[in-house]
XYZ file of N, CA and C in Angstrom:
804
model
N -95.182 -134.116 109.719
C -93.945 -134.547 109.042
C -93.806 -133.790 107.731
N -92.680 -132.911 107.286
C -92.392 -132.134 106.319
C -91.730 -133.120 105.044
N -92.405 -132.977 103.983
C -92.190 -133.753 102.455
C -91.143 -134.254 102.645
N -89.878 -133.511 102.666
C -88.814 -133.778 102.696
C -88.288 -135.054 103.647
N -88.565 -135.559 104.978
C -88.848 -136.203 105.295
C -89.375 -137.191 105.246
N -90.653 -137.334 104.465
C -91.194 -138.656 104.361
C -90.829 -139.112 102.886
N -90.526 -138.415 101.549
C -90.866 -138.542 100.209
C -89.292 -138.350 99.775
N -88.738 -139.347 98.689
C -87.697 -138.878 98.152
C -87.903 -137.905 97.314
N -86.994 -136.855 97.444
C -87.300 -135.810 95.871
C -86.182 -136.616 94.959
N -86.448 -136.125 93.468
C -85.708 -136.900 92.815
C -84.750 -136.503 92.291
N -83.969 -135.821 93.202
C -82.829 -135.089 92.441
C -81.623 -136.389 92.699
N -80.240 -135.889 93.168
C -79.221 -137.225 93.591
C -78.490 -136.733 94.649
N -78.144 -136.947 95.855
C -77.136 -136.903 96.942
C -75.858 -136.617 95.962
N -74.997 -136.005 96.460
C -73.620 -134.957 96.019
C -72.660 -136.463 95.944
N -73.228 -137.098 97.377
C -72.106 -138.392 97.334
C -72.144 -139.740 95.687
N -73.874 -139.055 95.680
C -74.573 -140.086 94.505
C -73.815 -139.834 93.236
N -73.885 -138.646 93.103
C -73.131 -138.108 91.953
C -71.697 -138.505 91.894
N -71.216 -138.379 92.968
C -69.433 -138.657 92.958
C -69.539 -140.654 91.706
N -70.456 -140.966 92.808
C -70.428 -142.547 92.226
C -70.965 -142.626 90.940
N -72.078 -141.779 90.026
C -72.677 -141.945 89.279
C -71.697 -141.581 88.201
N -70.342 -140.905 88.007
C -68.959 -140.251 87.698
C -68.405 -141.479 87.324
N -68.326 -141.871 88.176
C -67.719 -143.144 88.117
C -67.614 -144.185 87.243
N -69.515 -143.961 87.616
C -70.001 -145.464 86.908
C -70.150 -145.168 85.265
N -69.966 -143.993 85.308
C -69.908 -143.668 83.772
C -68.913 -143.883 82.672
N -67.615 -143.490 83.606
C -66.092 -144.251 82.919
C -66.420 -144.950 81.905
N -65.629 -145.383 80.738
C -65.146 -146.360 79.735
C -65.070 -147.828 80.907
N -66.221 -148.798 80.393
C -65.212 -149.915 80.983
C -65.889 -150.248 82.519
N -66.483 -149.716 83.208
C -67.036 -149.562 84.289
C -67.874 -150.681 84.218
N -68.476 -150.952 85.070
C -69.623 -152.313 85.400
C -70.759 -151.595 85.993
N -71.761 -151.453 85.149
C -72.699 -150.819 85.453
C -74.005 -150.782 84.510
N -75.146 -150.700 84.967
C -76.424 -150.616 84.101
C -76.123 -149.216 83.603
N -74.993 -148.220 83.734
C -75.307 -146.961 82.854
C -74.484 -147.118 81.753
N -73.772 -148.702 80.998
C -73.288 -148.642 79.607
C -73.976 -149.792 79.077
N -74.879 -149.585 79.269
C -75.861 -150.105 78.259
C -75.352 -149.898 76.589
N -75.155 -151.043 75.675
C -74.842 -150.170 74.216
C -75.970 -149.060 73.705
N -75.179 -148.111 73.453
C -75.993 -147.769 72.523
C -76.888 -147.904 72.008
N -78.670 -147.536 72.069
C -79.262 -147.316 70.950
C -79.117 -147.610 69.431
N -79.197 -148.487 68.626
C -78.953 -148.880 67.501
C -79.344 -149.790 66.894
N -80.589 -149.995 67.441
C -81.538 -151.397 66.656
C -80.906 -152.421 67.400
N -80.360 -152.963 68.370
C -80.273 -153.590 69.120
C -81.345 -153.663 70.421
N -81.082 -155.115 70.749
C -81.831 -154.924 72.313
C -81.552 -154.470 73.388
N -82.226 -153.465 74.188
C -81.125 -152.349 74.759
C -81.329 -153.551 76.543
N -80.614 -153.093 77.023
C -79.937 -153.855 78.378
C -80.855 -152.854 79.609
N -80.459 -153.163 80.669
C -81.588 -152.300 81.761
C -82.003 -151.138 81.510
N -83.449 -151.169 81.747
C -84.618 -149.797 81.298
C -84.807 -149.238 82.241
N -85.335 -147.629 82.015
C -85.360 -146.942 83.335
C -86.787 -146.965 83.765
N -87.265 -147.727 84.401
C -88.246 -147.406 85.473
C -88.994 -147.496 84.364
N -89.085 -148.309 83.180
C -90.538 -149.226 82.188
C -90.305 -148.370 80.903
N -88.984 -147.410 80.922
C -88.814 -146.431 79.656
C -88.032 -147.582 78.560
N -87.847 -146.677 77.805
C -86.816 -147.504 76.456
C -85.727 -146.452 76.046
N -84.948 -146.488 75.774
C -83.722 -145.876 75.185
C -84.124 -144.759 74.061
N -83.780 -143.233 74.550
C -84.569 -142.196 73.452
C -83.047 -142.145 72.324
N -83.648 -141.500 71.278
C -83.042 -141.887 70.272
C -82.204 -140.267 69.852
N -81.215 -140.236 69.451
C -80.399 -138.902 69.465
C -81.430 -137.794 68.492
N -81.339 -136.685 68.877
C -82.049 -135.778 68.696
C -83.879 -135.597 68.849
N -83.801 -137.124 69.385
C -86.016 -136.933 69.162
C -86.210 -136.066 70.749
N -85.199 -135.107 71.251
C -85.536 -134.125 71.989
C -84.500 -133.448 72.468
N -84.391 -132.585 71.818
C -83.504 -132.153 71.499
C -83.229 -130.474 72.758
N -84.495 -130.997 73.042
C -84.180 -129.723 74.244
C -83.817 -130.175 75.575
N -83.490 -131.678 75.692
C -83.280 -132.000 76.589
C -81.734 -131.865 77.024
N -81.832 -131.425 78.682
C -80.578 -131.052 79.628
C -80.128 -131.525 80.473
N -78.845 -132.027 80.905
C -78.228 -133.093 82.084
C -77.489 -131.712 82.517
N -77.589 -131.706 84.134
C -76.955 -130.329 84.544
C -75.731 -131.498 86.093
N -74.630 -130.483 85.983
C -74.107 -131.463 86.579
C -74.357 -131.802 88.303
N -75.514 -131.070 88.742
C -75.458 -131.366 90.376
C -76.030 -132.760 90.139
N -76.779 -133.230 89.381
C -77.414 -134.805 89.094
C -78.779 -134.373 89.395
N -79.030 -133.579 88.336
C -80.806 -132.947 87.862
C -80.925 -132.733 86.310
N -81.865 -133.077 85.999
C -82.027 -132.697 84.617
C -82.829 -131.252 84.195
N -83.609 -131.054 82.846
C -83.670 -129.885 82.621
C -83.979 -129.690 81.379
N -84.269 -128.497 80.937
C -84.885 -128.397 79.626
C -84.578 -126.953 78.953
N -84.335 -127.082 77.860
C -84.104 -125.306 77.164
C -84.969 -124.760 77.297
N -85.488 -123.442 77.867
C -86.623 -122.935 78.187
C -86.632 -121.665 76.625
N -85.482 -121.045 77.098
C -84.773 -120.404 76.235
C -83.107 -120.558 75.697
N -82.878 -120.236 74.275
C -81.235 -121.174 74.049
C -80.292 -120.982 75.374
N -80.790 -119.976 75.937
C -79.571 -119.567 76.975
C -79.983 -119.545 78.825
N -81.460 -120.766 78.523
C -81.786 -120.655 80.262
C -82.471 -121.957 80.041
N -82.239 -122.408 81.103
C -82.743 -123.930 81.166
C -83.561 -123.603 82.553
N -84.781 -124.492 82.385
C -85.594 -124.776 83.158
C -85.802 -126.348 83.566
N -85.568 -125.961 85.329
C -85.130 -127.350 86.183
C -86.114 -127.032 87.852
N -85.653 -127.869 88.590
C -86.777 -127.756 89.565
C -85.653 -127.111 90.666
N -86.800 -126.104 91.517
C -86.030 -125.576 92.826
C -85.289 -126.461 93.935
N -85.815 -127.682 93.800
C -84.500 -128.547 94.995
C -83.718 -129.077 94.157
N -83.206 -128.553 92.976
C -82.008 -128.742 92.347
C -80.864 -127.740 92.473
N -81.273 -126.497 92.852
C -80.540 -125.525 93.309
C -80.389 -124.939 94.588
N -79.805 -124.292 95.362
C -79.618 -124.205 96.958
C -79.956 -122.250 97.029
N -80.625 -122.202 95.980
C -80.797 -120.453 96.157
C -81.027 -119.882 94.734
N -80.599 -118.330 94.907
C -81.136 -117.327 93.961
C -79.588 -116.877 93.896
N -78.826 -116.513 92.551
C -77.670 -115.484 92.711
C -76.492 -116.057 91.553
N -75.642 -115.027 91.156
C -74.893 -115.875 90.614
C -74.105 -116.757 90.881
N -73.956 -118.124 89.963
C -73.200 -118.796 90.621
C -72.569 -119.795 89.103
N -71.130 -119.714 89.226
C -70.776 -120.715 87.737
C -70.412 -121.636 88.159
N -70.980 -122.689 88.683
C -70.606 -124.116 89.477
C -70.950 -125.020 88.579
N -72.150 -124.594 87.909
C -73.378 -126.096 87.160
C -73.085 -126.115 85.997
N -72.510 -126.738 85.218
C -72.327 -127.170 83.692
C -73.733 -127.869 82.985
N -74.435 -127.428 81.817
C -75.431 -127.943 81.294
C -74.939 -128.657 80.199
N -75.056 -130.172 79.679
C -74.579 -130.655 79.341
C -75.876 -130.643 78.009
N -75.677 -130.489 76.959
C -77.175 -131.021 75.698
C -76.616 -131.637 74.561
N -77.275 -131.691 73.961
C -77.385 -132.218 72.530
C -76.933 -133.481 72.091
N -77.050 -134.393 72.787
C -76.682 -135.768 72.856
C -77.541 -136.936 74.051
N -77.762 -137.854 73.346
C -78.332 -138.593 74.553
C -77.388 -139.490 75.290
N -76.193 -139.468 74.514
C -74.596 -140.206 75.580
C -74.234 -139.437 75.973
N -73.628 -139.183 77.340
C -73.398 -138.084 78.344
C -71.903 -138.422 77.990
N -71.553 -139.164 77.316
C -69.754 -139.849 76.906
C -69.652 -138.758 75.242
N -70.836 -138.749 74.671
C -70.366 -138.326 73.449
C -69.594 -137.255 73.380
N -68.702 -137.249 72.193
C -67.544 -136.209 71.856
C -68.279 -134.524 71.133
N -69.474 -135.075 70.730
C -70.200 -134.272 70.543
C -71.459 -133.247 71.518
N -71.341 -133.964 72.956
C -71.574 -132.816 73.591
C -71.898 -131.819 73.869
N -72.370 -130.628 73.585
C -72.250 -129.782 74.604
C -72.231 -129.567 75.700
N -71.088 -128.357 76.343
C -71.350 -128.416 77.374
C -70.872 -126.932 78.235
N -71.977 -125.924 78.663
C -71.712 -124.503 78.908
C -71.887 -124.178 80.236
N -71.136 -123.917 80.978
C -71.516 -123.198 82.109
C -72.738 -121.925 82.502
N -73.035 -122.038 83.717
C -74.074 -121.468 84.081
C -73.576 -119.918 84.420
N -74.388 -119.043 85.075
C -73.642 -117.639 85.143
C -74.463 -117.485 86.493
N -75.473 -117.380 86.574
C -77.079 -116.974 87.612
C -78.016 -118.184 87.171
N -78.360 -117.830 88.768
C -79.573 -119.527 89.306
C -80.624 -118.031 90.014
N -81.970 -118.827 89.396
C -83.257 -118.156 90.116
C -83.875 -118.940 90.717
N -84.000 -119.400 92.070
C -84.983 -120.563 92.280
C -86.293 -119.486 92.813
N -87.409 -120.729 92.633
C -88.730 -119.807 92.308
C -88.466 -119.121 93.948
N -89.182 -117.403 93.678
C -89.406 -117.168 94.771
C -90.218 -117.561 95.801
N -90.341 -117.808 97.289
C -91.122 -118.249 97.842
C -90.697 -120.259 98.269
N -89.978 -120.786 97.423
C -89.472 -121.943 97.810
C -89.415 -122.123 99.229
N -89.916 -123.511 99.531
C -89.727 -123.753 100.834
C -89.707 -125.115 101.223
N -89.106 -125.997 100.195
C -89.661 -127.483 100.325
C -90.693 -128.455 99.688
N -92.137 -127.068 99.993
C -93.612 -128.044 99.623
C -93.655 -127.074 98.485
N -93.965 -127.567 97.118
C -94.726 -126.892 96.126
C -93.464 -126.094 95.745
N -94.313 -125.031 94.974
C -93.452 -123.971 93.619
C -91.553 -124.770 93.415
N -91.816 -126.106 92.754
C -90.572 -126.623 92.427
C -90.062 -125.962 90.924
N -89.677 -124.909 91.032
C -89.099 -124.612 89.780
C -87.916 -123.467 89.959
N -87.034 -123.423 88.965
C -85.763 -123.114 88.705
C -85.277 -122.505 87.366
N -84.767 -121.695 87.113
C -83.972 -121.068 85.956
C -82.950 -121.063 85.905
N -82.019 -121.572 85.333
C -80.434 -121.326 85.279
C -80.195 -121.165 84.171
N -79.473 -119.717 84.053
C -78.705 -119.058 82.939
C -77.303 -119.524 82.559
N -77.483 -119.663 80.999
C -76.322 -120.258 80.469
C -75.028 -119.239 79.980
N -74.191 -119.207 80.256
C -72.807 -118.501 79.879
C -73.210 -117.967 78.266
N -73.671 -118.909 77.200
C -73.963 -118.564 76.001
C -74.981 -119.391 75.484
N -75.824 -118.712 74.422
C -76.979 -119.497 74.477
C -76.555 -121.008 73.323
N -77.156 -121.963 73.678
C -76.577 -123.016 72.934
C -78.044 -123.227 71.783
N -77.123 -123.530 70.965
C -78.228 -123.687 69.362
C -79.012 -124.583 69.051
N -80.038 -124.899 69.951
C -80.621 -125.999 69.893
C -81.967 -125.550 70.353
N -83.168 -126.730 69.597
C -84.770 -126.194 70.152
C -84.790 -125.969 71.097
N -85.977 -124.818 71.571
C -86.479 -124.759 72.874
C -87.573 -125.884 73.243
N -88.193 -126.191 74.479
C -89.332 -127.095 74.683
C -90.409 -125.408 75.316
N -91.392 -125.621 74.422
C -92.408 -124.170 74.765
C -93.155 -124.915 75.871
N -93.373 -124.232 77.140
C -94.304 -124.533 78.002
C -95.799 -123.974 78.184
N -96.494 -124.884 78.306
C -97.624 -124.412 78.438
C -98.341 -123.078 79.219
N -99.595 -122.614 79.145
C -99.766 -121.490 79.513
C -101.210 -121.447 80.184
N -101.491 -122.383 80.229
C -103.227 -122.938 80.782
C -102.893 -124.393 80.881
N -103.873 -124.915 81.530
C -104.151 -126.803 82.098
C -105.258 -127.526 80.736
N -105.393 -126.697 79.666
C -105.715 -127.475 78.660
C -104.817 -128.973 78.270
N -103.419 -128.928 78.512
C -103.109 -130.136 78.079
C -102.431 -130.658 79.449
N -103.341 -130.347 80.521
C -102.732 -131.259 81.668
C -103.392 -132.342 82.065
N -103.691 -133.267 81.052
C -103.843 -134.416 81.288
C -104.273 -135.073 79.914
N -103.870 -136.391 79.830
C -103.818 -137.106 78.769
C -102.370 -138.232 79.544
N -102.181 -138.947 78.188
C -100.593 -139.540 78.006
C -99.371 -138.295 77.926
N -98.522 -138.765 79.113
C -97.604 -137.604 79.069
C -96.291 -138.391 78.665
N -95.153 -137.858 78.208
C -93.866 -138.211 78.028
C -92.909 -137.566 78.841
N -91.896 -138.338 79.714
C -90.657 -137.834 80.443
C -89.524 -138.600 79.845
N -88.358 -137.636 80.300
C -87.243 -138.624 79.951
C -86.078 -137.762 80.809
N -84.859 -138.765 80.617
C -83.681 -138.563 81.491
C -83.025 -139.533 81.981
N -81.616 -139.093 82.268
C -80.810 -139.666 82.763
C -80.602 -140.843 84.147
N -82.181 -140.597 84.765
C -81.670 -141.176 86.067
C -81.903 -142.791 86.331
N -81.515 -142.764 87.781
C -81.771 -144.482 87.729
C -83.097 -145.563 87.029
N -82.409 -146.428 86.711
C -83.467 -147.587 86.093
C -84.526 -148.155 87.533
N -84.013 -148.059 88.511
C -84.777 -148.780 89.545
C -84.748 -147.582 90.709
N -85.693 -147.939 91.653
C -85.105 -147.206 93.213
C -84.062 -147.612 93.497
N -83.406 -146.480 93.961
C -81.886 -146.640 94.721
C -80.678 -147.049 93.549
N -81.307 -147.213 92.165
C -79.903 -147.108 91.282
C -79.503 -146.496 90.992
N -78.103 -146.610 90.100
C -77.416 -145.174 89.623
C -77.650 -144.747 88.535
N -77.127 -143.471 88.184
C -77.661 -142.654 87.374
C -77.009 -143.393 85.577
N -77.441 -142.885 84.403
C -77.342 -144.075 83.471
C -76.558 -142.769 82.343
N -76.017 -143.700 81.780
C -75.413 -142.559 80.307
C -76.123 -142.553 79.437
N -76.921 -143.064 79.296
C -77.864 -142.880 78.029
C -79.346 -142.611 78.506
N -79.786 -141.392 77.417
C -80.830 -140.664 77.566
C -81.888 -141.697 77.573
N -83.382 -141.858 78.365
C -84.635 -143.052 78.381
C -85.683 -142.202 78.225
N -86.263 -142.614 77.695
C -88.153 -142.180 77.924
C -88.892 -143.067 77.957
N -90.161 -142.399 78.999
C -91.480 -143.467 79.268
C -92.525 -142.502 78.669
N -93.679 -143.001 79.234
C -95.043 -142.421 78.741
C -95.608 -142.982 80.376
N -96.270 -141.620 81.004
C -96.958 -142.035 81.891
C -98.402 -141.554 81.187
N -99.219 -141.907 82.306
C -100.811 -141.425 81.889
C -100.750 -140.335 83.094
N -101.472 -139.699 83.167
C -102.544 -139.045 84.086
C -103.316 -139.141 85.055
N -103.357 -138.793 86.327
C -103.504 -139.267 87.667
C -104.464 -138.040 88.105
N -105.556 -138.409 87.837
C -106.635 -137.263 88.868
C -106.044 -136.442 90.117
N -106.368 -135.562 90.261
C -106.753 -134.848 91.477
C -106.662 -135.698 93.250
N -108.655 -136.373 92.822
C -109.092 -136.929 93.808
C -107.973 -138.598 93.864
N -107.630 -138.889 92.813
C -106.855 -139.903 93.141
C -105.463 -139.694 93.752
N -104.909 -138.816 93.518
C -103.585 -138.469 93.990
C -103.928 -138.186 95.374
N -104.576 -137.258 95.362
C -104.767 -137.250 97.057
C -105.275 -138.221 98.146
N -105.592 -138.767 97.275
C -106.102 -140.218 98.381
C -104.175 -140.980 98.393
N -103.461 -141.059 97.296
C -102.419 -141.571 97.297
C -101.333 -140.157 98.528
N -101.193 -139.638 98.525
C -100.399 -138.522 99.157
C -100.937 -137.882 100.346
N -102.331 -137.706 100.299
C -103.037 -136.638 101.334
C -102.815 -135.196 101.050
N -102.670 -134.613 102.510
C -102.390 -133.305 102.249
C -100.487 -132.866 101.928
N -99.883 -133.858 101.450
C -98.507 -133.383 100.863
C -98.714 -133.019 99.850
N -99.094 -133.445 98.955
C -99.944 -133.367 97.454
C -100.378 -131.750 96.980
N -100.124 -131.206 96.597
C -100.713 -129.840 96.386
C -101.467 -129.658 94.821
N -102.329 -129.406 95.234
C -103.432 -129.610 93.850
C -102.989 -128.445 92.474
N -103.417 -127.291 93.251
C -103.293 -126.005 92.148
C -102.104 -126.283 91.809
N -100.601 -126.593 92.528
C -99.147 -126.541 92.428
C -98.392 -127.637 91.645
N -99.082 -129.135 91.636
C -98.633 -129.985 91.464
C -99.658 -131.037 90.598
N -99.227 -131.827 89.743
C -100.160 -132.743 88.880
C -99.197 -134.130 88.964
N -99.986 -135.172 88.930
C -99.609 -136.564 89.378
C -99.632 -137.037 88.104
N -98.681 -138.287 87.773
C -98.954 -139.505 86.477
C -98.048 -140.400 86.621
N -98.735 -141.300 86.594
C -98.437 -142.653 86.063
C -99.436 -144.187 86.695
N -98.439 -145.323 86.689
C -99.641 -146.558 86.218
C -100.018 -146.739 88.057
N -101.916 -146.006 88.138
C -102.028 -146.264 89.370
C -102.017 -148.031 89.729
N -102.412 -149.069 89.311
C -102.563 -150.535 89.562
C -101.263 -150.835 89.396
N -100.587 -150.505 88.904
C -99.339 -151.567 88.731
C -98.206 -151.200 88.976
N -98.088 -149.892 88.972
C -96.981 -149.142 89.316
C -95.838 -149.265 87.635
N -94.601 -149.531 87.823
C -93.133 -150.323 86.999
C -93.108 -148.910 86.098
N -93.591 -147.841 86.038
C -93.249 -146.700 84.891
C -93.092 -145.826 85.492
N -92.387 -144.880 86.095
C -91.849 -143.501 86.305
C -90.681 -143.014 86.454
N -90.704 -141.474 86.635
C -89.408 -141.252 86.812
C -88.646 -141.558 88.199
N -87.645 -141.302 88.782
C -86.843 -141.599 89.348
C -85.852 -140.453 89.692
N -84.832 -141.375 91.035
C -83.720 -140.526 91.041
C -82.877 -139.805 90.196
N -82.540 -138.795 90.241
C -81.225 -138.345 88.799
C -82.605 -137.587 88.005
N -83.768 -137.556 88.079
C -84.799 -137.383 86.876
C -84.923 -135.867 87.089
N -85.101 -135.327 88.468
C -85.643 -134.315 89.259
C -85.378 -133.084 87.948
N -86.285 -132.275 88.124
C -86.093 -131.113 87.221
C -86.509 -131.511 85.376
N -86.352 -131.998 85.034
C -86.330 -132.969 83.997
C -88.060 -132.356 83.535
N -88.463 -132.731 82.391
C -90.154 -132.249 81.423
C -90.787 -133.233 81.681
N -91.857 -133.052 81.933
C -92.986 -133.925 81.596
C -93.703 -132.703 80.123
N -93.945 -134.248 79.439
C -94.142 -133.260 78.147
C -95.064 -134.022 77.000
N -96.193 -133.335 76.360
C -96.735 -134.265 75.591
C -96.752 -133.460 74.026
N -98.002 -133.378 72.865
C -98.067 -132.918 72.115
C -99.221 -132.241 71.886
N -98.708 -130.953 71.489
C -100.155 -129.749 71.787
C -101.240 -130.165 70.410
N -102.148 -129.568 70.513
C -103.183 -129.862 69.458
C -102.461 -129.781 67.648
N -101.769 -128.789 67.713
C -100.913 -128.788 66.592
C -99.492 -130.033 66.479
N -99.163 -130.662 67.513
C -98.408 -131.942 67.275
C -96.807 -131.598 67.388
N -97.128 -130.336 67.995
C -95.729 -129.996 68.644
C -95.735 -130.221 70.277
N -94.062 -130.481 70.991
C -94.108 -130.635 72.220
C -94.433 -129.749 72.598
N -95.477 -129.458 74.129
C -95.461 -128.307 75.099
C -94.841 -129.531 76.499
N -94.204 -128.479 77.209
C -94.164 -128.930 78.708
C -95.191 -128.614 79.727
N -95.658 -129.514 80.810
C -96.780 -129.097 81.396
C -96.281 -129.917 82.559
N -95.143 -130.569 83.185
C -94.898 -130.639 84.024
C -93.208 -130.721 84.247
N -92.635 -130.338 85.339
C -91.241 -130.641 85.966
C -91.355 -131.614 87.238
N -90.256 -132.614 86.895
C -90.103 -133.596 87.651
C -89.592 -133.173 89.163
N -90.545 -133.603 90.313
C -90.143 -133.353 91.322
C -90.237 -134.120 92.386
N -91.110 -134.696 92.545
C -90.722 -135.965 93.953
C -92.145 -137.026 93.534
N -92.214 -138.008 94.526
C -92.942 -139.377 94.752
C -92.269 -140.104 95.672
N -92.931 -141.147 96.406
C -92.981 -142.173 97.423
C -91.914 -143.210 96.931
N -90.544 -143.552 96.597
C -90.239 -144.503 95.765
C -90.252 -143.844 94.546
N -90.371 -145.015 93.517
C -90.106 -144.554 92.111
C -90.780 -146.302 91.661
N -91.963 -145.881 90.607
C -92.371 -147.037 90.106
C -93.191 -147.966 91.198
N -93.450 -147.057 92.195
C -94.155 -148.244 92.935
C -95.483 -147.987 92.720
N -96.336 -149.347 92.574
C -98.024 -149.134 92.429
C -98.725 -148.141 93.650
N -99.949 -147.535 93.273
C -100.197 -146.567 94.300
C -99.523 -145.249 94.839
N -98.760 -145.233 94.030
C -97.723 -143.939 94.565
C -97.282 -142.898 93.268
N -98.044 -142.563 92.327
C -97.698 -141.856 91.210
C -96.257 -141.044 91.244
N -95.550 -140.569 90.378
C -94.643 -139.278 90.268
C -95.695 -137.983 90.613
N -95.063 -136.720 91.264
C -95.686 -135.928 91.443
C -94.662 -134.869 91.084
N -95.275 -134.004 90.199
C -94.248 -133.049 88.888
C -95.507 -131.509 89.242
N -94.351 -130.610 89.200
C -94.826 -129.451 89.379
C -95.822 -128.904 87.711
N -96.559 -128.145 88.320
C -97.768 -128.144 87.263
C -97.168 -126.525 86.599
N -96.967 -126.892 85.271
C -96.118 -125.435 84.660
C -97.006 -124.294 84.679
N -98.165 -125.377 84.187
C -99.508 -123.758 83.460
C -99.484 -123.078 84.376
N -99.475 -123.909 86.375
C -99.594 -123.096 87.573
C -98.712 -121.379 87.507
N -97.365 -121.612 86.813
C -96.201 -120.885 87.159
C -95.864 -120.400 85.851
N -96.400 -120.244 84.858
C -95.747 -119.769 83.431
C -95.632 -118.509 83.388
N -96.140 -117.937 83.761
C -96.208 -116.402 83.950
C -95.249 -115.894 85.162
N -94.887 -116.426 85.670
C -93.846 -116.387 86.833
C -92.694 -116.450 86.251
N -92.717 -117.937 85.576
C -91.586 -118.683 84.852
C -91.012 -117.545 83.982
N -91.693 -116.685 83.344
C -91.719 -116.268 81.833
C -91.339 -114.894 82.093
N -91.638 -113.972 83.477
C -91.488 -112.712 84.304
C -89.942 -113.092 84.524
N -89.749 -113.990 84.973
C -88.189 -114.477 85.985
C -87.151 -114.655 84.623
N -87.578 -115.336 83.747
C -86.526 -115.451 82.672
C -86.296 -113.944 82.278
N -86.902 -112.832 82.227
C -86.927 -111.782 81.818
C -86.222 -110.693 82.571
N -85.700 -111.700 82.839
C -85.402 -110.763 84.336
C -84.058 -111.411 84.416
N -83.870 -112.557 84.536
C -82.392 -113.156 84.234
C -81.527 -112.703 84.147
């Protein structure tokens, strides 16, 4: 049985998106108008996160197929390969940044020009993606790692997508904190879908209630390097469910591909 098949990836169905449009409207009935962030108590959480706060990441990207994403460079965002359907130019995908309300007037929001999905894509493993921006937008990059020195510890994700399995996607930006999921433990959770060198697991093995989710796909896993700046060391890419005990998130491992990553942007 091929991943795809048994495992949701966490990007969103085209139809998902039509509805997630929707639910975003002024006025709509939905867990994605939550108020605002503002010292208030915020209303449904995504998958055990809390409401991120405008600018505490500032490299973060909502792209419009319903994947998230990250400034790799001001003018290329880095997202996962089943967020894109190929390699070539294409100005379809709008990258939306600098705001954690996908409503704000403040916005950005630039079209794409050329999509690289990693070469070799095929479903299992190398989940990663480049999409070039029309102009580069003025905002931090997130630096990715370059070795598995910081692939493991407490990691941080965040994004737009559903609060639960099977919900819709939310207007306001969330972050969690997963931990770190061994090797030998993931594979006892996955088997041979699981790809070791390619892929790194996290979150709460006993209890499950913290990960990412639908709408998340492409999206950072990201912590703080020895100097106390962010590096990225993983992209969000599939799991069994979302938040269920025994079934970690499973996020493509960057250090695996940085040199790939870093060849391909150059090339852009």
């Amino acid at each position: 049985m091929t991943r795809s098949a048994r495992f949701l990836k966490r990007s969103v169905a085209l139809g998902a998106i039509a509805l997630a449009a929707l639910s975003l409207q002024p006025g709509a009935a939905s867990a994605a108008t939550e108020p605002a962030p503002s010292g208030g108590t915020p209303g449904t959480r995504v998958v055990g996160g809390v409401p991120a706060a405008q600018g505490e990441f500032p490299f973060m990207v909502r792209l419009s197929m319903g994947c998230g994403g990250a400034l790799y460079r001001q003018d290329i965002v880095l997202t996962a390969a089943h967020c894109v359907s190929g390699s070539g130019n294409n100005t379809s995908i709008t990258a939306t940044a600098g705001v954690v309300d996908l409503q704000s007037s403040g916005a950005i929001k630039v079209k794409s020009t050329k999509v690289l999905q990693a070469p070799g894509y095929d479903g299992n493993g190398k989940d990663w993606a480049l999409i070039k921006l029309a102009r580069p937008i003025n905002l931090p990059t997130l630096r990715t790692t370059t070795d598995g020195r910081y692939d493991q510890g407490d990691f941080t994700v965040a994004g737009w997508g559903a609060t639960r399995e099977g919900g819709g996607q939310q207007r306001y930006l969330r972050k969690a904190t997963v931990p770190f999921v061994d090797t030998p433990t993931c594979q006892q959770a996955y088997g041979s879908t699981y790809i070791p060198g390619e892929e790194i697991c996290a979150g709460i093995m006993s209890t499950g209630g913290v990960d990412t989710c639908q709408g998340d796909s492409g999206g950072p896993m990201f912590r703080k390097d020895d100097a106390g700046a962010w590096v990225q060391v993983g992209i969000t890419s599939w799991g069994e469910g979302c938040a269920r005990p025994g079934k970690p998130g499973v996020y493509t491992r960057v250090s695996a591909f940085s040199q790939d990553i870093a060849e391909a942007a150059d090339q852009l």
